[in-house]
Short mmCIF file of C-alpha atoms in Angstrom, two decimals:
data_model
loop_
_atom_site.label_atom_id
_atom_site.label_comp_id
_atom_site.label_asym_id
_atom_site.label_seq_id
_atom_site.Cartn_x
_atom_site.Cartn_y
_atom_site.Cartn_z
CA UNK A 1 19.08 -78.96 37.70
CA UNK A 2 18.17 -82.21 38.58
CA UNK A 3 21.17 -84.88 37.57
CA UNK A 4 19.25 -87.75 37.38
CA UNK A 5 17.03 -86.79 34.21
CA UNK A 6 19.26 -85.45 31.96
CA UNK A 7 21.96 -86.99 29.67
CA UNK A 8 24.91 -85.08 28.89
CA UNK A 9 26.13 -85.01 25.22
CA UNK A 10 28.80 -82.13 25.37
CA UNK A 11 30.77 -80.33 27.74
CA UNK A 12 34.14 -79.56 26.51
CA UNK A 13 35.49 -75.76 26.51
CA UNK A 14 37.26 -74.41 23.54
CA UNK A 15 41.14 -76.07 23.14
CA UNK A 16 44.00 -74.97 21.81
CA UNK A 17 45.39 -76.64 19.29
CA UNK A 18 49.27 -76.18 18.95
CA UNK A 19 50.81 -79.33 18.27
CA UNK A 20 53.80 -78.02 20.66
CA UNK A 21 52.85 -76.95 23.80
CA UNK A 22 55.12 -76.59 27.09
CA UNK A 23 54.45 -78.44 30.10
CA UNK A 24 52.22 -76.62 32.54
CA UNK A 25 53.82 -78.29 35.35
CA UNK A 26 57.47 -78.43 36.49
CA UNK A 27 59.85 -80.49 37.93
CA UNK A 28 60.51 -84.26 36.64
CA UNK A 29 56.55 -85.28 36.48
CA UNK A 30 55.90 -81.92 34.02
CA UNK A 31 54.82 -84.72 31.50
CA UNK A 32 52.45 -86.02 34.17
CA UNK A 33 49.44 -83.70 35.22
CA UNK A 34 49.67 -82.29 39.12
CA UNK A 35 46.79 -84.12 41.07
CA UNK A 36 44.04 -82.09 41.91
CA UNK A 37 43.10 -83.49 45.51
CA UNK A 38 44.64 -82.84 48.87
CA UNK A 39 45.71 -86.24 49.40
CA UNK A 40 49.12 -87.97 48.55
CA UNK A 41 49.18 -90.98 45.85
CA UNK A 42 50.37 -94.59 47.08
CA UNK A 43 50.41 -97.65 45.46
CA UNK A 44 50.59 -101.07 45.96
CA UNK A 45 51.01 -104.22 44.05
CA UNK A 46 49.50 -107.97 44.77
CA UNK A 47 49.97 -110.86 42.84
CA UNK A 48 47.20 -112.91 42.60
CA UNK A 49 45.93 -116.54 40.61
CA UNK A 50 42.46 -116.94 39.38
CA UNK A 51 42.06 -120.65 40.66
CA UNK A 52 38.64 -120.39 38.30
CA UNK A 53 40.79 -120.55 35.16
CA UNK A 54 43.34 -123.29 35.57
CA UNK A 55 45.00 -124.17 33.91
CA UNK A 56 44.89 -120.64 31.75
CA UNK A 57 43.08 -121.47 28.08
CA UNK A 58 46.28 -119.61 26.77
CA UNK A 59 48.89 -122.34 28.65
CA UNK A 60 50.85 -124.13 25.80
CA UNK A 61 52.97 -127.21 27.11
CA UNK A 62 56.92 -126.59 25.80
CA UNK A 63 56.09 -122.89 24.73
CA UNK A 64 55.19 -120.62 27.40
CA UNK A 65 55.80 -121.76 30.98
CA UNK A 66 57.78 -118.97 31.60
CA UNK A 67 54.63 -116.53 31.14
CA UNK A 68 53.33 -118.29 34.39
CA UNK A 69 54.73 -118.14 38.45
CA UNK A 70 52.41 -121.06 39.39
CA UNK A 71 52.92 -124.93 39.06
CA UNK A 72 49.31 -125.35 37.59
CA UNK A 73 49.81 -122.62 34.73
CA UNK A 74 46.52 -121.19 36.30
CA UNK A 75 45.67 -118.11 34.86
CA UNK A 76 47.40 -114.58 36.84
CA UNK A 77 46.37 -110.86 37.66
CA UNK A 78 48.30 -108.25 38.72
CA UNK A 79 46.15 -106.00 41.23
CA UNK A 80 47.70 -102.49 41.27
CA UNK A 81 46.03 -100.68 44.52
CA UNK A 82 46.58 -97.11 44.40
CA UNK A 83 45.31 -95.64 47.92
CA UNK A 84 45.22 -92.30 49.66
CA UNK A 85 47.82 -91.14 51.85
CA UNK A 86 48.98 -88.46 54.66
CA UNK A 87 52.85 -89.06 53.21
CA UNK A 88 54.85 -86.15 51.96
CA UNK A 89 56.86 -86.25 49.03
CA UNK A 90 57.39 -84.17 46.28
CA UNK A 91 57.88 -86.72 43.11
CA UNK A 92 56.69 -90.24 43.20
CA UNK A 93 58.59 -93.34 41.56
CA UNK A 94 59.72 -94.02 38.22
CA UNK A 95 56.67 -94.27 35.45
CA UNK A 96 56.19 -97.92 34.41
CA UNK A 97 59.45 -98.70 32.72
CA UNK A 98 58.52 -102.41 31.22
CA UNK A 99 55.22 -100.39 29.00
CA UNK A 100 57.99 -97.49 28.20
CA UNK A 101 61.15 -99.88 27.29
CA UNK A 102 58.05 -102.32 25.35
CA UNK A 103 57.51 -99.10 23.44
CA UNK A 104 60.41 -97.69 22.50
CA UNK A 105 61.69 -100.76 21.29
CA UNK A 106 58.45 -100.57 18.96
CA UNK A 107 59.50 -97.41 18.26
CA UNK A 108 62.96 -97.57 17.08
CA UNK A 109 62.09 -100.33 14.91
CA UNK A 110 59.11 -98.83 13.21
CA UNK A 111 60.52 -95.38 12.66
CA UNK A 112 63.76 -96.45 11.64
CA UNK A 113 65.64 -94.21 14.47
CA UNK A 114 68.74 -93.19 14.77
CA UNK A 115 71.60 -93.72 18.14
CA UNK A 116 71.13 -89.99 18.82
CA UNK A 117 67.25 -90.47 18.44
CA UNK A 118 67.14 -93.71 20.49
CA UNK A 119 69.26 -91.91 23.48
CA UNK A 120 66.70 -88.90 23.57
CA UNK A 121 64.00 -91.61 22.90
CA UNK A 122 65.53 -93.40 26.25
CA UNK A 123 65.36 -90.48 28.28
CA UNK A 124 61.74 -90.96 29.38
CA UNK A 125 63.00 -93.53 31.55
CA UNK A 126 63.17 -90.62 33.82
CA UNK A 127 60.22 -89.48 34.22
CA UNK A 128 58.80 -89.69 37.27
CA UNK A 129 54.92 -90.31 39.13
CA UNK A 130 53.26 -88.24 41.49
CA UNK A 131 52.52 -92.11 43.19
CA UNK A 132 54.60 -93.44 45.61
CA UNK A 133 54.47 -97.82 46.35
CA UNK A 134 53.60 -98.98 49.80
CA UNK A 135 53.67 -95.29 51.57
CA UNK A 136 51.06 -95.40 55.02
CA UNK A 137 47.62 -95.74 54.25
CA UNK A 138 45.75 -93.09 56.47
CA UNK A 139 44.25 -94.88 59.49
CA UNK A 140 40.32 -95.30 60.77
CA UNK A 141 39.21 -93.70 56.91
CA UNK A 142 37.13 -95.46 54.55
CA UNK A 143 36.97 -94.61 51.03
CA UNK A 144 34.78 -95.37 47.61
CA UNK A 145 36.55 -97.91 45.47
CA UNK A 146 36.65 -97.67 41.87
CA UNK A 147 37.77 -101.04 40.19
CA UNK A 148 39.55 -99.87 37.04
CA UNK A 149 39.84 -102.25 34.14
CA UNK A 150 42.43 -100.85 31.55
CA UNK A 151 42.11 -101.24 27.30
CA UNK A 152 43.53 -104.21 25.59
CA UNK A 153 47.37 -104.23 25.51
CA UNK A 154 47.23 -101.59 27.99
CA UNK A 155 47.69 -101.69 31.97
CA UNK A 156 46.68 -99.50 34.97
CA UNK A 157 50.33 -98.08 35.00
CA UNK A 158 49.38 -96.43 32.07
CA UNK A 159 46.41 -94.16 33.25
CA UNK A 160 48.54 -91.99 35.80
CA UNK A 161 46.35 -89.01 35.21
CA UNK A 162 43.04 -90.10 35.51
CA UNK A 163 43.86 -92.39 38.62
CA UNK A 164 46.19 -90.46 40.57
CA UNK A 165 43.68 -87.70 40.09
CA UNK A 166 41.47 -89.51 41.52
CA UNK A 167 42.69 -91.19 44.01
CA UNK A 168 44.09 -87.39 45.80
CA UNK A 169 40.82 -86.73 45.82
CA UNK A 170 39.58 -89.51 48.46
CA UNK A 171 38.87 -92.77 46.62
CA UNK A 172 40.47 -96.14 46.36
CA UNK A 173 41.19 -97.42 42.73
CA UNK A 174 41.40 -101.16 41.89
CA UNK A 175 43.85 -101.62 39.09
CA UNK A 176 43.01 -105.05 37.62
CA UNK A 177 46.10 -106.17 34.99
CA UNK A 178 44.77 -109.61 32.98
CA UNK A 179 48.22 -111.21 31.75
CA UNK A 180 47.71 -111.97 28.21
CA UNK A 181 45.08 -108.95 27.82
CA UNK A 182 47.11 -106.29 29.56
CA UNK A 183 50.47 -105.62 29.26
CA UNK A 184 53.83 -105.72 29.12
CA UNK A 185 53.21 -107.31 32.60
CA UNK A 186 55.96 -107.76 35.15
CA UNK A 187 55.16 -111.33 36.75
CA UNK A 188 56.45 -112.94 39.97
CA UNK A 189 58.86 -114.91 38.56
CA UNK A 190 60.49 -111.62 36.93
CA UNK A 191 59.19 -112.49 33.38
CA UNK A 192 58.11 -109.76 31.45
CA UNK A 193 54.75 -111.36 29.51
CA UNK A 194 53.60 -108.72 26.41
CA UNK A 195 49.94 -109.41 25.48
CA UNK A 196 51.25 -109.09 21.63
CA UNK A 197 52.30 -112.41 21.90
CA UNK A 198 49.26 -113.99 23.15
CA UNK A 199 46.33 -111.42 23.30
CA UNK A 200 43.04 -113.48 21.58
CA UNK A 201 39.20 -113.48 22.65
CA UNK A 202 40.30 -115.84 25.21
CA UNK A 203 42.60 -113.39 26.88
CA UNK A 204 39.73 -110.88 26.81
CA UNK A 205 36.96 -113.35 28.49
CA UNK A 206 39.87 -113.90 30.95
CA UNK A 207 39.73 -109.81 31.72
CA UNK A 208 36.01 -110.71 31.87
CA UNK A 209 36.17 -112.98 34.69
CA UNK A 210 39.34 -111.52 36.37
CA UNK A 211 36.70 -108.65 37.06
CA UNK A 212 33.84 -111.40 38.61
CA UNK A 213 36.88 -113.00 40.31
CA UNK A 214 38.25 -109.83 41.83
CA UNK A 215 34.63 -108.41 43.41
CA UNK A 216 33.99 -112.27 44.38
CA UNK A 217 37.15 -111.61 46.68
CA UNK A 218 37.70 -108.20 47.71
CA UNK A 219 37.67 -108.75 51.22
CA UNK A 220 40.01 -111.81 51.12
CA UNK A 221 42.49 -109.80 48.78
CA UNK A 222 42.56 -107.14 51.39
CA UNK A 223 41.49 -108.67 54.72
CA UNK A 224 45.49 -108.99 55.83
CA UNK A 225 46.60 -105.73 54.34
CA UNK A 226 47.45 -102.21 55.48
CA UNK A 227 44.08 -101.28 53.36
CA UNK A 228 41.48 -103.30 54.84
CA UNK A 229 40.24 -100.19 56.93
CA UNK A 230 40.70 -98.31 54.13
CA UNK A 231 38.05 -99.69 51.50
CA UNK A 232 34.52 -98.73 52.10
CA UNK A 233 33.33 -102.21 50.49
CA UNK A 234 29.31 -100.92 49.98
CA UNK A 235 30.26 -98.08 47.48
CA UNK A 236 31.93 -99.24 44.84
CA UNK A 237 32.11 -97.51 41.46
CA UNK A 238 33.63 -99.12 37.64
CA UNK A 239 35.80 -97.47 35.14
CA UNK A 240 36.91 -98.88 32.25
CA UNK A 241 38.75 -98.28 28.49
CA UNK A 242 38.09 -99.93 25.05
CA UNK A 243 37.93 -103.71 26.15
CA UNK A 244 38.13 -102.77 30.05
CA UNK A 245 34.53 -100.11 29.31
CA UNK A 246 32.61 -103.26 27.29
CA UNK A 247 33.77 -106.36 29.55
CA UNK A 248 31.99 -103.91 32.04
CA UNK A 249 28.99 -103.21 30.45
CA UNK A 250 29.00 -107.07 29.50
CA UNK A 251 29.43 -107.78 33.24
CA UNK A 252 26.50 -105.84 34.50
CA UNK A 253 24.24 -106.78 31.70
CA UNK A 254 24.94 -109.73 33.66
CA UNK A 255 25.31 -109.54 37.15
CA UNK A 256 23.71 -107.50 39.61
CA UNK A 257 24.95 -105.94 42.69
CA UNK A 258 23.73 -103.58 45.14
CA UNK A 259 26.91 -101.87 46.04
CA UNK A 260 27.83 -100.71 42.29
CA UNK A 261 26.93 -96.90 42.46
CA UNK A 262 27.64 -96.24 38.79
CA UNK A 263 30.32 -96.69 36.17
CA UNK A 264 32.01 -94.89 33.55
CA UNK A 265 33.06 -95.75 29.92
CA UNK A 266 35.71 -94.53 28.31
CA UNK A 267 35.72 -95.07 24.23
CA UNK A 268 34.25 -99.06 24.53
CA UNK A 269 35.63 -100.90 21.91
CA UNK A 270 35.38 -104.89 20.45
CA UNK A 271 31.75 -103.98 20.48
CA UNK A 272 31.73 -106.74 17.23
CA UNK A 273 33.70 -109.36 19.88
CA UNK A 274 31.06 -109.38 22.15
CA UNK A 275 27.78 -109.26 19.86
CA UNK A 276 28.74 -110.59 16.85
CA UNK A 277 25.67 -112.38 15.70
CA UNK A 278 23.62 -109.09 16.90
CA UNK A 279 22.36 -106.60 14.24
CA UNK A 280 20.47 -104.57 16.49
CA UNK A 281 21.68 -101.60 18.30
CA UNK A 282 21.80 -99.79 19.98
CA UNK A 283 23.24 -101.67 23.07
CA UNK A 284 21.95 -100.97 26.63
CA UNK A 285 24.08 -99.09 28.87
CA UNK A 286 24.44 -100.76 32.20
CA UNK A 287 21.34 -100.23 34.44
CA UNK A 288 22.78 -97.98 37.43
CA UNK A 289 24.20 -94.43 36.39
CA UNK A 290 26.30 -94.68 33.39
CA UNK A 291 28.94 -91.43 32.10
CA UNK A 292 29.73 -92.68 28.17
CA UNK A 293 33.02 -90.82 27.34
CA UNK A 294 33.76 -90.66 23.64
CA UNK A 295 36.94 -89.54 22.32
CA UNK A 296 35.80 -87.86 18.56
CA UNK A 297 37.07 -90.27 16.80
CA UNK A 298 35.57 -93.12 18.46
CA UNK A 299 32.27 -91.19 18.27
CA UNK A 300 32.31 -90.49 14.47
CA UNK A 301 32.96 -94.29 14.27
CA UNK A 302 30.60 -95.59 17.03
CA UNK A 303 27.95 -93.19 16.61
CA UNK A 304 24.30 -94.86 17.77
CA UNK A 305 26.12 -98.02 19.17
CA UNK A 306 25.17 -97.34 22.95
CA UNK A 307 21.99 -96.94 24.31
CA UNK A 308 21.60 -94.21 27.22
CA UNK A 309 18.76 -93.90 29.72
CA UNK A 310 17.69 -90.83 32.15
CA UNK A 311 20.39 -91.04 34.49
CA UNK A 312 23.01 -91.57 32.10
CA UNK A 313 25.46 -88.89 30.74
CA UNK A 314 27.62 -88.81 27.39
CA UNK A 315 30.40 -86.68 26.79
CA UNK A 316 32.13 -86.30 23.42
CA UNK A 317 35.85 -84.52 23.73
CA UNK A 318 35.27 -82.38 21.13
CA UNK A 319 35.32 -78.38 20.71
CA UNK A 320 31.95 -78.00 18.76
CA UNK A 321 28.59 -79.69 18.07
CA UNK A 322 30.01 -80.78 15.00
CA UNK A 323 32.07 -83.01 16.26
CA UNK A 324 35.56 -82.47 14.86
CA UNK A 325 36.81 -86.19 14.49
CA UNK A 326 40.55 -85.69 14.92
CA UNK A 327 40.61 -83.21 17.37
CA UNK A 328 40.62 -86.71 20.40
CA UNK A 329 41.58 -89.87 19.54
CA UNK A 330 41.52 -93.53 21.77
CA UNK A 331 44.86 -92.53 23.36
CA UNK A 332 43.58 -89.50 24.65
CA UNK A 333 42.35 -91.35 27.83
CA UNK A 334 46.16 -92.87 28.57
CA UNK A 335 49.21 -91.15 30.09
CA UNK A 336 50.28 -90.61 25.95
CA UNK A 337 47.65 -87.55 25.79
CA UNK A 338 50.47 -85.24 28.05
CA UNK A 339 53.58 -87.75 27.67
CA UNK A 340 53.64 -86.83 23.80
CA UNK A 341 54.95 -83.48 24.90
CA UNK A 342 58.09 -85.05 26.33
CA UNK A 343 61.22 -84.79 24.46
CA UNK A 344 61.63 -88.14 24.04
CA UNK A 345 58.16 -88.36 22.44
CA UNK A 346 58.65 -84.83 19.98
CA UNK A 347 61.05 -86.51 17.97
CA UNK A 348 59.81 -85.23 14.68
CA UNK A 349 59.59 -89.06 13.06
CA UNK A 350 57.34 -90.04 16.26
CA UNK A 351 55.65 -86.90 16.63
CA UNK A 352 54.08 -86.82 13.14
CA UNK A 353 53.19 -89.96 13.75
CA UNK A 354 51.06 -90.02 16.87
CA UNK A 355 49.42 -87.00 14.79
CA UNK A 356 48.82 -88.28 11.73
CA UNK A 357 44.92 -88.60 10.38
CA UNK A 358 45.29 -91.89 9.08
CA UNK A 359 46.43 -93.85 11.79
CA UNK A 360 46.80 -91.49 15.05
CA UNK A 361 45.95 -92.69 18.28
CA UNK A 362 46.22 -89.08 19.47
CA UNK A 363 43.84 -86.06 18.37
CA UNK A 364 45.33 -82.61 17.26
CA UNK A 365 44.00 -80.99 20.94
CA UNK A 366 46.20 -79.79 23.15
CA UNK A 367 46.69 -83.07 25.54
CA UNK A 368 47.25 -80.98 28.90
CA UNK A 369 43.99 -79.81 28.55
CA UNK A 370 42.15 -82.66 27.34
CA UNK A 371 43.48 -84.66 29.90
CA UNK A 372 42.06 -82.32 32.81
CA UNK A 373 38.89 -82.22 30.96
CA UNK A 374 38.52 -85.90 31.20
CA UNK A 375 39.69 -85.80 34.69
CA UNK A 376 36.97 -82.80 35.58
CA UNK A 377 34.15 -85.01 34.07
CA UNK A 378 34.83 -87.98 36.18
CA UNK A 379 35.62 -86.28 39.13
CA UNK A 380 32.38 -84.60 38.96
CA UNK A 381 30.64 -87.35 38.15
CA UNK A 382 31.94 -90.10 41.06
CA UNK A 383 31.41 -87.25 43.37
CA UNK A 384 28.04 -86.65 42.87
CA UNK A 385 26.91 -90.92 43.20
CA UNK A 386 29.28 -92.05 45.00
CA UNK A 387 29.73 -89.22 47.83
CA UNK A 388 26.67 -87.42 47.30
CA UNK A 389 28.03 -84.12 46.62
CA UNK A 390 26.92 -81.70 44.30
CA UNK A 391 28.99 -79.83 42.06
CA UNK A 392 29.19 -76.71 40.23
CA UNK A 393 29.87 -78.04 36.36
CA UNK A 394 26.38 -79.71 36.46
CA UNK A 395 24.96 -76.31 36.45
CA UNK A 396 26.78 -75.08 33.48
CA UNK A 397 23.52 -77.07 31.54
CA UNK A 398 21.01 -76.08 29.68
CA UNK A 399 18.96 -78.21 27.50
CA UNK A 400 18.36 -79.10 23.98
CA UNK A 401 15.69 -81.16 23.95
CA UNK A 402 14.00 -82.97 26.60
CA UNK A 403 16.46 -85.79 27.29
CA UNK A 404 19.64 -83.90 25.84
CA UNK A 405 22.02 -81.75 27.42
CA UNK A 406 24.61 -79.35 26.78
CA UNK A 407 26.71 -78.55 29.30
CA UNK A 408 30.07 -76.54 29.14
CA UNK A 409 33.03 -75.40 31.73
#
């Protein structure tokens, strides 16, 4: 089957749907899923100011210098590199503990728990990545980079299983954390910065032009490093979630550039933020190779907001053609779809909570196997345009009519 002239609507086997499931993995990352690739996971952080936006629109004189490490209160991103390497090790470090202390914090408040709760709640702290920071790049190997921009209030940290996943499989992914729009955000001055306390339109138009500001200086970011051998800089791919998915399909309705292969959108959200005035959808999908990923929530909801041309797929997470609007949820794409699992996390007060209809981020699927569904897809799918390698789940199609496809694992 030809992959450019089709567009893929469903492809998502049969789940289970216990609420409690055991970890398929073991060891202290059982909460994590396993990468699939036969490379190790490193990581690196860089601290960098967007002299563009100075000072930042969000600087307040007498309120919050101590969200900024510059003298100009110029606006900040933290660039999270995770990179392939030869290194052997078992478990990686610690998961992000500012997001996880943010959160349980939230947590205890909300739910009203109790010491012995809060001390199980705490015991996340423990988990740990399969990513390890600064480990040896692998010498005289390039690599695809995918720059990853991360939902609002959220951060790269929190997408373990998608990147990791990828990146063990050969590719370079950009992590680009807006502070203000992403967070909680360790800074350089040690200054924790949560995006509750600041997050506005501004802060998103920021993310906007963190992503412009970032491709403007790839090779300057990385020129010095360990990695500049590393990044093949003509084949470079975008992922994104909620905000991250439409400030990218805002930026290439925008921009052009010969070295994007393709991108991939994960539940796009503050569609209304970006057109507000605009009555007519459906919106246009980027114009290079587009894979729409819908949790079914966001599809119920969104349904007919995206417009999808030959060489674009969409996927909806969802057991049946009927779309079953709680079985995935927004939260499906973050580390939460597998971390819920965790005893910290199956606290009953919590657990009914991330479950709940009414205001779940989480489906009713089993998580472990939603998760590797989502990581399949995009495997698949950055494989095929951005190593040109073709790949068995493609085949698994038939169609339905002559631009829709069906395909399943």
């Amino acid at each position: 089957m030809n992959i450019k002239v089709i567009r893929w609507i469903f492809g998502l086997a049969l789940f289970s749907k216990s609420y409690y499931v055991m970890a398929l993995d073991t060891g202290n990352t059982q909460y994590l899923i396993k990468p699939s690739g036969p490379y190790g996971v490193a990581y690196k952080d860089d601290y960098i100011v967007n002299s563009r936006l100075c000072p930042d629109k969000i600087y307040q004189e007498g309120i919050n210098e101590s969200s900024f490490s510059n003298g100009k209160y110029c606006h900040e991103i933290i660039i999270r590199t995770y990179y392939p390497t030869q290194d052997k090790f078992k478990y990686g470090d610690n998961y992000h503990s500012p997001y996880l202390r943010k959160a349980n914090k939230y947590y205890v408040k909300t739910y009203k728990l109790s010491e012995s709760e809060n001390t199980l709640l705490n015991s996340i702290l423990s988990i740990q990545t399969y990513m390890l920071k600064d480990a040896h790049s692998i010498p005289k190997k390039h690599f695809p980079v995918l720059l990853f921009l991360p939902g609002s209030g959220q951060s790269t940290f929190t997408y373990n299983n998608i990147i990791a996943n990828l990146v063990s499989n050969g590719y370079v992914v950009v992590g680009i954390n807006s502070v203000f729009a992403s967070g909680p955000i360790k800074i350089l001055n040690g200054n924790i910065v949560s995006w509750l306390e600041s997050y506005n339109d501004n802060s998103r138009l920021e993310n906007l032009d963190d992503l412009s500001f970032v491709l403007d200086n790839l090779k300057p970011i990385f020129g010095k490093s360990q990695l500049k051998d590393a990044i093949d800089y003509n084949n470079l791919g975008f992922i994104g979630h909620s905000m991250g998915a439409m400030n990218i399909v805002y930026y290439l309705k925008n921009n052009v550039r010969k070295n994007i292969k393709m991108a991939i959108l994960m539940d796009p959200g503050n569609i209304f933020n970006f057109y507000p005035n605009n009555k007519n959808y459906p919106i246009d999908i980027p114009n290079i190779p587009t894979m729409l990923i819908w949790s079914s929530n966001f599809k119920v909801n969104m349904h007919g907001f995206m417009k999808l041309y030959k060489s674009d797929y969409e996927v909806t997470l969802s057991p049946n053609l009927t779309i079953e609007s709680n079985f995935t949820n927004h939260e499906n794409f973050s580390d939460l779809s597998t971390l819920q699992y965790s005893p910290a996390y199956m606290i009953p007060k919590l657990h009914k909570a991330f479950l709940e209809p009414k205001n779940s981020t989480l489906g009713n699927g089993n998580g472990y196997e939603v998760a590797r569904t989502i990581n399949s897809y995009i495997t698949v799918f950055v494989d095929y345009y951005m190593k040109n390698r073709n790949t068995e789940i493609f085949e698994n199609c038939y169609k339905i009519t002559n631009t829709e496809v069906r395909c399943e694992k």
